PDB file of C-alpha atoms in Angstrom:
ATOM      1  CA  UNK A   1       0.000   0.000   0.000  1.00 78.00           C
ATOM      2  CA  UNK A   2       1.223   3.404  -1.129  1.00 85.00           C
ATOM      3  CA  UNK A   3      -0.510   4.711   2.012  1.00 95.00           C
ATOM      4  CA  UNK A   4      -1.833   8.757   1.245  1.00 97.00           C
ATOM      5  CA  UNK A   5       0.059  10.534  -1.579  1.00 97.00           C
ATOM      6  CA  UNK A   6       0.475  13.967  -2.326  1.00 97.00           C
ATOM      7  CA  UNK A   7       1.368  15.799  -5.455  1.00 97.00           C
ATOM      8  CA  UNK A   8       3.597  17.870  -5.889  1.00 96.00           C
ATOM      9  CA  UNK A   9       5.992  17.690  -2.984  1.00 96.00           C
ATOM     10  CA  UNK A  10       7.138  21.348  -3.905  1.00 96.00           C
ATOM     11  CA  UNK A  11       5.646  24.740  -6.110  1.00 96.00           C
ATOM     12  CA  UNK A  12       6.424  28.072  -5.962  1.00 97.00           C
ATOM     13  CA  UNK A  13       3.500  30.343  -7.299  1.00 97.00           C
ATOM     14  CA  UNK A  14       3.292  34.134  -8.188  1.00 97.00           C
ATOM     15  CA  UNK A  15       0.233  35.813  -6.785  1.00 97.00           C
ATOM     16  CA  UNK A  16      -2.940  35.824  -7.886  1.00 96.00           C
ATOM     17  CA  UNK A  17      -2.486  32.422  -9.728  1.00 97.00           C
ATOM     18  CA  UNK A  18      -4.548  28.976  -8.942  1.00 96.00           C
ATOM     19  CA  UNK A  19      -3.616  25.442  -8.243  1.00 96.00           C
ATOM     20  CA  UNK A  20      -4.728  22.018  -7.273  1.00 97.00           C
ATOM     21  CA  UNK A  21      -2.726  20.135  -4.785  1.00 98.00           C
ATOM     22  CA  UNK A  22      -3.514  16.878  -5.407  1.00 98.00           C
ATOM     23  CA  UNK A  23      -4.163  13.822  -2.295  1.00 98.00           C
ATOM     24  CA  UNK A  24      -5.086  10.070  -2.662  1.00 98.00           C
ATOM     25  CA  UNK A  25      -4.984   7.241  -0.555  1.00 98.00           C
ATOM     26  CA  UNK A  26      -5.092   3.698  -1.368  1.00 96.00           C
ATOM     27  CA  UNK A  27      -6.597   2.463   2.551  1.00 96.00           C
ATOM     28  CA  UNK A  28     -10.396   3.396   1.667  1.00 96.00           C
ATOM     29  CA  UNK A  29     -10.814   5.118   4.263  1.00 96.00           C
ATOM     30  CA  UNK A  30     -13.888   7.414   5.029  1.00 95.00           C
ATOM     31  CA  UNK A  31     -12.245  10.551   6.368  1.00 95.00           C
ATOM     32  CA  UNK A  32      -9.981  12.771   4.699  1.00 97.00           C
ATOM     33  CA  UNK A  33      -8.467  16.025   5.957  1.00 97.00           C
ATOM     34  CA  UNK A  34      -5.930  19.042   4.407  1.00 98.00           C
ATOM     35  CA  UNK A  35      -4.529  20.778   7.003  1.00 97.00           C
ATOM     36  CA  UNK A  36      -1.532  23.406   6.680  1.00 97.00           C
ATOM     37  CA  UNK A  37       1.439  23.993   8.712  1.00 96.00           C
ATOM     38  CA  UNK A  38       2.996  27.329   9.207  1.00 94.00           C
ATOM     39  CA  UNK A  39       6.708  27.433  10.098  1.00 87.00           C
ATOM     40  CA  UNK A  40       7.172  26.363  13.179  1.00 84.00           C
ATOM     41  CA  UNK A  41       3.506  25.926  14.521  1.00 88.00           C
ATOM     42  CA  UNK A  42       0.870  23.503  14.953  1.00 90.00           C
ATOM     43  CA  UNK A  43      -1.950  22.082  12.081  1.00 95.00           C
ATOM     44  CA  UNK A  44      -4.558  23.848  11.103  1.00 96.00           C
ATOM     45  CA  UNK A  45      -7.634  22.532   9.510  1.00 96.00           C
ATOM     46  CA  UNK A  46      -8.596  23.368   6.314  1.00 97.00           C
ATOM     47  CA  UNK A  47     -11.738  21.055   4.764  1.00 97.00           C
ATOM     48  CA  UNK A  48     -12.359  17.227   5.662  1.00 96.00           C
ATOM     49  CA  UNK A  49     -14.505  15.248   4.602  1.00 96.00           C
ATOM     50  CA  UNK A  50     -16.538  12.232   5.320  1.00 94.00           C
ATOM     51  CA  UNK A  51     -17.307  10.197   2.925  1.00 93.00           C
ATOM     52  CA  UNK A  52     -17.421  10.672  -1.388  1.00 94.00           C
ATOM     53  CA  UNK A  53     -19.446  13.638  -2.144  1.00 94.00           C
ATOM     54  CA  UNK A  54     -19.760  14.941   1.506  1.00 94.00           C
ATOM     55  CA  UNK A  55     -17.036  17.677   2.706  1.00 95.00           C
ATOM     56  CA  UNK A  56     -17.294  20.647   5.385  1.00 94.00           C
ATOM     57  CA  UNK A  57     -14.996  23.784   6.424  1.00 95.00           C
ATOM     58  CA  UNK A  58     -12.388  23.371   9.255  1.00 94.00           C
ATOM     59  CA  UNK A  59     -10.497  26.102  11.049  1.00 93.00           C
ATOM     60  CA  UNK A  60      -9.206  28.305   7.779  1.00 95.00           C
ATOM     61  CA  UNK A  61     -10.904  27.721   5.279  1.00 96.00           C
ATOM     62  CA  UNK A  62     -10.644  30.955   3.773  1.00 96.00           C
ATOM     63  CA  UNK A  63      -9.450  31.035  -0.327  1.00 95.00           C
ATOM     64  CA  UNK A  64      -9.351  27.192  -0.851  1.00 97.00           C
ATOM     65  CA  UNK A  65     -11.475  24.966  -1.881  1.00 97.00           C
ATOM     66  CA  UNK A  66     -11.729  21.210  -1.847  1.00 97.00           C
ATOM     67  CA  UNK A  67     -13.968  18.419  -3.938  1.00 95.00           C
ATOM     68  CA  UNK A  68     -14.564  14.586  -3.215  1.00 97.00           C
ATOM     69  CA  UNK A  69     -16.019  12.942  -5.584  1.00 96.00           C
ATOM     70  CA  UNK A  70     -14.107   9.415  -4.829  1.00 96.00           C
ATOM     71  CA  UNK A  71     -13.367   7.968  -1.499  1.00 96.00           C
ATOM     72  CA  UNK A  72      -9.535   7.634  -3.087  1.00 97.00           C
ATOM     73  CA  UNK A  73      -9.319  11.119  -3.958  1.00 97.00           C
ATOM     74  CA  UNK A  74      -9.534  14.603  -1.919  1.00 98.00           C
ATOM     75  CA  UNK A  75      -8.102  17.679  -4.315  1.00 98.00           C
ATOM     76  CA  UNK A  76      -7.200  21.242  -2.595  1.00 98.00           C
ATOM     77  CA  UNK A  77      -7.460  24.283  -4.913  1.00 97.00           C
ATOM     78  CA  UNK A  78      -6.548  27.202  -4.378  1.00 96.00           C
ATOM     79  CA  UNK A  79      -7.561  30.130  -6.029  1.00 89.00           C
ATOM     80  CA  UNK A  80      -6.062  33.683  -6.733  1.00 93.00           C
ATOM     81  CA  UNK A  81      -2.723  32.706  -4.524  1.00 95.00           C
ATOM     82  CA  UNK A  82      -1.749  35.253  -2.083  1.00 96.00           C
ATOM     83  CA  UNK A  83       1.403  35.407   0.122  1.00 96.00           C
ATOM     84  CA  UNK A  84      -0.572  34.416   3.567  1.00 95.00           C
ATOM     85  CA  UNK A  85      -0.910  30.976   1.627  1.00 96.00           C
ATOM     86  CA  UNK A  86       2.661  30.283   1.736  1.00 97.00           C
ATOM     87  CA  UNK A  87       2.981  27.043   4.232  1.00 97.00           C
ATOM     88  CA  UNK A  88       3.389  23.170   4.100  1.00 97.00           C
ATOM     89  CA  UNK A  89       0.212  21.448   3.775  1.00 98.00           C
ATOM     90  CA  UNK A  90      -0.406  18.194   4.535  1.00 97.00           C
ATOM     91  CA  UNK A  91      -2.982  15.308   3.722  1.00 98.00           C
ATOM     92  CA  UNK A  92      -4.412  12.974   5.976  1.00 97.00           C
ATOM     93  CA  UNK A  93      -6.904  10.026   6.373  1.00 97.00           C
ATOM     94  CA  UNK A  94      -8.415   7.743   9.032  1.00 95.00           C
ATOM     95  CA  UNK A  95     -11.266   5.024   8.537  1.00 94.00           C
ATOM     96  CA  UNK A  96     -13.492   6.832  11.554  1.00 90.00           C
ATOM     97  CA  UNK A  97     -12.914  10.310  12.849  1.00 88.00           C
ATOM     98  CA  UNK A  98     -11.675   8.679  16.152  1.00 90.00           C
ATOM     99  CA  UNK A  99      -8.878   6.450  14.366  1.00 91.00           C
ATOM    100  CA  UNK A 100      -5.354   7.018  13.903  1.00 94.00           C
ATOM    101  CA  UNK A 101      -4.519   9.612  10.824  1.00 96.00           C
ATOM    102  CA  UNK A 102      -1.987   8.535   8.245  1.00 97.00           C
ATOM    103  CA  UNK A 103      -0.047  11.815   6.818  1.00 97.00           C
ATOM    104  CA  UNK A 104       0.880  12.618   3.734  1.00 97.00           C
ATOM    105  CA  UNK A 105       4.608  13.890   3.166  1.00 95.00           C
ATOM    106  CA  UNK A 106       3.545  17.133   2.738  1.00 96.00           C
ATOM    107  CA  UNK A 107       3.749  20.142  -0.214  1.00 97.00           C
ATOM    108  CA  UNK A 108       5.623  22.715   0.712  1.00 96.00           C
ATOM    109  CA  UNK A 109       4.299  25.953  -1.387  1.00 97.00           C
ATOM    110  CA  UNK A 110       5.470  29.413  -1.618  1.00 97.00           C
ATOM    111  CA  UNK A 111       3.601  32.105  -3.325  1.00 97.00           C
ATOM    112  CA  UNK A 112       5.897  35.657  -4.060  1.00 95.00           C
TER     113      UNK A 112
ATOM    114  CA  UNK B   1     -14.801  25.243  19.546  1.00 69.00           C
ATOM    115  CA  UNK B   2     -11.877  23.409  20.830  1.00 81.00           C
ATOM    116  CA  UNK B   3      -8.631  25.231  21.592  1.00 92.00           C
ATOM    117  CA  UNK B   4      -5.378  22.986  22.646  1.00 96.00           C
ATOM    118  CA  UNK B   5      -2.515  24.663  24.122  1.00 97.00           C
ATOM    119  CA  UNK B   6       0.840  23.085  24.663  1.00 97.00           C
ATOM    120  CA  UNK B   7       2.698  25.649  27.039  1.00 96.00           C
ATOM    121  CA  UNK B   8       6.697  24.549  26.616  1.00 96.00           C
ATOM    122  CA  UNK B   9       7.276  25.343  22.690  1.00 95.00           C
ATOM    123  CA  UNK B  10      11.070  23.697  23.470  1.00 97.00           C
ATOM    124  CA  UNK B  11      12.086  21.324  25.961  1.00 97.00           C
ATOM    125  CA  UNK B  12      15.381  19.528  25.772  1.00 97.00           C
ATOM    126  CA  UNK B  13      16.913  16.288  27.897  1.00 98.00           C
ATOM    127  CA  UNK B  14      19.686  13.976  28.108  1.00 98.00           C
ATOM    128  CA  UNK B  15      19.786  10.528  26.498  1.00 98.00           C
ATOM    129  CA  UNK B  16      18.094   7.748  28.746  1.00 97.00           C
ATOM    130  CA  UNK B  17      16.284  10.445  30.717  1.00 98.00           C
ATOM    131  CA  UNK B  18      12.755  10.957  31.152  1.00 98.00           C
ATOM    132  CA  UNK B  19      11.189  14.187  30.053  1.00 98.00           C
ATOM    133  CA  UNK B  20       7.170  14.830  29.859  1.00 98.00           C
ATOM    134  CA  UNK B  21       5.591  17.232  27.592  1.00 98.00           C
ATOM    135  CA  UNK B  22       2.463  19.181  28.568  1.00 98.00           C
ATOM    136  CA  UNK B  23      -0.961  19.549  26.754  1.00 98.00           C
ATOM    137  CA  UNK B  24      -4.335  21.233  28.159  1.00 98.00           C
ATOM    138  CA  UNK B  25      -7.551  21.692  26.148  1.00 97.00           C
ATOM    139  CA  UNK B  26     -10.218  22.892  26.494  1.00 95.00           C
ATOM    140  CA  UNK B  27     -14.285  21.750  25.510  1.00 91.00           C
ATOM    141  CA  UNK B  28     -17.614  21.127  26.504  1.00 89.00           C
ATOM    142  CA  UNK B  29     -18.092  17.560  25.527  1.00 88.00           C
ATOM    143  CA  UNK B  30     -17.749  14.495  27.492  1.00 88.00           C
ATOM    144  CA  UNK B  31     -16.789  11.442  25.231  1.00 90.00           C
ATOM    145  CA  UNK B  32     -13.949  12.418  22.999  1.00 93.00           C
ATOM    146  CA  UNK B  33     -10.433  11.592  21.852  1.00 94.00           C
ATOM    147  CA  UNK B  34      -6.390  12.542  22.176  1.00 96.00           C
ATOM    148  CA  UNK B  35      -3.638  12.463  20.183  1.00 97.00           C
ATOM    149  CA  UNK B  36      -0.002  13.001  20.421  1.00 98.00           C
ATOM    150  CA  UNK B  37       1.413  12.733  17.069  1.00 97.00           C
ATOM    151  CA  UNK B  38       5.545  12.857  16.195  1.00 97.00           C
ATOM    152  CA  UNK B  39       6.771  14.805  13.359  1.00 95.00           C
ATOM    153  CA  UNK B  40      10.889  13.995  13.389  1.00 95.00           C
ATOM    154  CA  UNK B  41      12.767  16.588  10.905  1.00 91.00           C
ATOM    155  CA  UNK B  42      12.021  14.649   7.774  1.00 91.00           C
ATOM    156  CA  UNK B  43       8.594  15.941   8.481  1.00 90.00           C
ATOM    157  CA  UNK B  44       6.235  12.653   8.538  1.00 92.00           C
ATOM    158  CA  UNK B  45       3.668  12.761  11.136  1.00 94.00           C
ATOM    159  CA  UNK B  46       3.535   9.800  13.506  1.00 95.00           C
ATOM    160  CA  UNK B  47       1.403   8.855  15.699  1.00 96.00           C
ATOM    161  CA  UNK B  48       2.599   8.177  19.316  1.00 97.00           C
ATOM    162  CA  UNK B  49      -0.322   7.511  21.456  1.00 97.00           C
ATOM    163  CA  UNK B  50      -4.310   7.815  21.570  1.00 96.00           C
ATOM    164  CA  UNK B  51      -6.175   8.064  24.680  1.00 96.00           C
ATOM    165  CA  UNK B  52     -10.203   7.590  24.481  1.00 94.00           C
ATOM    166  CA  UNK B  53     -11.967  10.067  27.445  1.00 93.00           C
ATOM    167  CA  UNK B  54     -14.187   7.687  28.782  1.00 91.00           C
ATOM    168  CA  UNK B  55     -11.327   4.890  29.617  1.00 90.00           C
ATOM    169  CA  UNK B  56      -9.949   6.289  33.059  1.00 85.00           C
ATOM    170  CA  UNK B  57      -6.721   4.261  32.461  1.00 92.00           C
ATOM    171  CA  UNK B  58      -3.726   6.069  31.034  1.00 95.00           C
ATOM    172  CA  UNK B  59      -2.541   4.673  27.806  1.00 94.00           C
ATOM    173  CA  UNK B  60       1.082   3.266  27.775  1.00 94.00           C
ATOM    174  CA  UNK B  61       3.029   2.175  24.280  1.00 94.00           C
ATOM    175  CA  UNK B  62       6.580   1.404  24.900  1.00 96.00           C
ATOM    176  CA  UNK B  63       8.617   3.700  26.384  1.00 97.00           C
ATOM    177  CA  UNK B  64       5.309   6.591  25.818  1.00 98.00           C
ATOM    178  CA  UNK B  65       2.768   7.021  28.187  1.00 97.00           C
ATOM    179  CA  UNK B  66       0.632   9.416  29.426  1.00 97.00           C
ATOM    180  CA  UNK B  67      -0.599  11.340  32.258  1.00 97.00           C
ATOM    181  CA  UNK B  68      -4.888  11.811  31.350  1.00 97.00           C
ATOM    182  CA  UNK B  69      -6.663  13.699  33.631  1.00 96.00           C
ATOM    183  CA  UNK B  70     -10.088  14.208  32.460  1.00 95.00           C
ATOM    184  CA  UNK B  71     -11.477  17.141  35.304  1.00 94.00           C
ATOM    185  CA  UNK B  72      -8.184  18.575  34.704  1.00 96.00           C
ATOM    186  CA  UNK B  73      -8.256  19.051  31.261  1.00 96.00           C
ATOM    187  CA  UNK B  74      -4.711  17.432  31.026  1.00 97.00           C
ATOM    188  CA  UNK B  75      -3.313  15.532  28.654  1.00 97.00           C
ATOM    189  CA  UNK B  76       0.890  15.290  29.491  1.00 98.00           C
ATOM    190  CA  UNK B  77       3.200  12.799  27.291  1.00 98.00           C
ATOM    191  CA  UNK B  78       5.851  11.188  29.700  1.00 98.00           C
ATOM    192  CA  UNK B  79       8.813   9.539  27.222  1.00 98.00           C
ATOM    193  CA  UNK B  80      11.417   7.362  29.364  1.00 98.00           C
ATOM    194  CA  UNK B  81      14.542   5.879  28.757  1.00 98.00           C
ATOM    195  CA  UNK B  82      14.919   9.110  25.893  1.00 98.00           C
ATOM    196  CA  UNK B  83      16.480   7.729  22.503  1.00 97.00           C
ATOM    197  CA  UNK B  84      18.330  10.239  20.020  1.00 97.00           C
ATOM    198  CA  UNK B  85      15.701   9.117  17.380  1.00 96.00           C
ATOM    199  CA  UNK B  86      13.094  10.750  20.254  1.00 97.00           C
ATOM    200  CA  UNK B  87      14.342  14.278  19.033  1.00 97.00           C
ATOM    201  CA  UNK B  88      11.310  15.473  17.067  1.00 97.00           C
ATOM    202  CA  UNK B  89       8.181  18.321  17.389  1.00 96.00           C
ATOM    203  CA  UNK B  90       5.651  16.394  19.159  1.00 98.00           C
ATOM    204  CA  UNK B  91       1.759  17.287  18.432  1.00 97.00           C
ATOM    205  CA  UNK B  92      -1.136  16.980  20.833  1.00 97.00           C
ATOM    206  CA  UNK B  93      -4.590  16.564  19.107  1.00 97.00           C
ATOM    207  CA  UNK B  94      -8.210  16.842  20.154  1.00 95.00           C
ATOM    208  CA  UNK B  95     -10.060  14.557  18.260  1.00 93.00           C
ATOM    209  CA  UNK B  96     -14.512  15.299  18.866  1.00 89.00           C
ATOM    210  CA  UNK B  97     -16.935  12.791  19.028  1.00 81.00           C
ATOM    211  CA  UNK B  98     -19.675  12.010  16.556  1.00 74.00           C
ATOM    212  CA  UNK B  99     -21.446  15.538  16.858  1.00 69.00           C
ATOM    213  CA  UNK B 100     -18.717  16.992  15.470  1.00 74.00           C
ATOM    214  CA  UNK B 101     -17.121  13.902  13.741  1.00 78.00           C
ATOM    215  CA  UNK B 102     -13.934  15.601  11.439  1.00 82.00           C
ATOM    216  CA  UNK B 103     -13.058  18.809  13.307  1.00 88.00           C
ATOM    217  CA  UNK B 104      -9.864  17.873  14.857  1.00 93.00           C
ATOM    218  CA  UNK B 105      -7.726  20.617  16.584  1.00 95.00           C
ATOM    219  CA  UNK B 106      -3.888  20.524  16.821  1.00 95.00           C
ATOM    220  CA  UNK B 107      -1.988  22.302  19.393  1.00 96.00           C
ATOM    221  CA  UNK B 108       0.802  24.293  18.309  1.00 95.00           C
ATOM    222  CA  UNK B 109       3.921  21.765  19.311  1.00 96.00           C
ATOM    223  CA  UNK B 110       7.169  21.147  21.552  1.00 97.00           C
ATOM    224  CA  UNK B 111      10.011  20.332  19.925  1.00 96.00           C
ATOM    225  CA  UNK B 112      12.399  18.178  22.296  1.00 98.00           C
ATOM    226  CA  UNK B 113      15.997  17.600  21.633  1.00 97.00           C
ATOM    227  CA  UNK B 114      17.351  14.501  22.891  1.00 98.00           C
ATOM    228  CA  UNK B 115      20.852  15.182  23.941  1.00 97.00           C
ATOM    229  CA  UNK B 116      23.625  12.283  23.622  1.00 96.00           C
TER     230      UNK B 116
END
């Protein structure tokens, strides 16, 4: 098992432009998360989701935008990059909310 | 909403001591879940130990246990017998019950050195 997966492991974007960080796991598990990690600090969530087709805000959800239309697959976009986005953000899934989450290895993305 | 603090942002300790890393949170809800997740420098996230709320017995794995007191609002990480490999930024997590199934909340980390 290839475990949770994220692409790419590394981007640097100018302002104001969009991407999709990509996350899959291979465990079907029901919940999936995106968190982001500033330097030196804690997680903060982002948007999890549930289940295929069922997703809801976390902590920050503020200029991103997530999508789950497979239980393997849980895409971040973000639109109109800004500077405050710069930080490592990770993937994660568990089978139930109260299991153990498997991480990612993280994308670390800088927007200047 | 959930807030989790963890007070000491560094600690450090010598090689086959014991050192034990604080966490407090704060909620409403009686039947819920912690975390204390490793991330070492090549930046995986681990997990160390989970404690469920409504077990009064402190979990132990190895060498990691911890110190759970529910009225308290405590949730400490004791590590004996410290290993080099031990030197990491260690994570507490508050993980809700079904209510709010999802929402977990990190705290914002201690990163130990393990000293040879």
């Amino acid at each position: 098992n290839a475990g949770v997966t994220q692409t790419p492991k590394f981007r640097i974007l100018k302002i104001g432009q969009s991407m999709t960080l990509q996350c899959a796991q291979d465990m079907n598990h029901n919940y999936m998360y995106w968190y982001r990690q500033d330097p030196g600090m804690g997680l903060k969530l982002i948007y999890y989701s549930v289940g295929a087709g069922i997703t809801d805000k976390g902590e920050v959800p503020n200029g991103y935008n997530v999508s789950r239309s497979t239980t393997e697959d849980f895409p971040l976009r973000l639109e109109l990059a800004a500077p405050s986005q710069t930080s490592v953000y990770f993937c994660a899934s568990s089978q139930l909310s109260y299991n153990e989450q498997f991480f990612g290895p993280g994308t670390r993305l800088t927007v200047l | 909403a959930q807030t989790v603090t963890q007070s000491q942002p560094e600690m450090s300790v010598q090689e086959a001591e014991t050192v034990t890393l604080s966490c407090t949170y704060d909620t409403s809800e009686n039947n819920y879940y912690l975390f204390w997740y490793k991330q070492p420098p090549s930046r995986q996230m681990i997990l160390v130990i989970r404690q469920e709320a409504y077990k009064q017995q402190n979990a132990t794995e190895n060498r990691f246990s911890v110190n759970f007191q529910k009225a308290a609002k405590s949730f400490s990480l004791k590590i004996s017998d410290s290993q080099l490999g031990d030197t990491a930024m260690y994570f507490c997590a508050f993980i809700p019950p079904n209510t709010n199934a999802g929402k977990s909340t990190f705290g914002d980390g201690t990163t130990l050195t393990v000293k040879p």
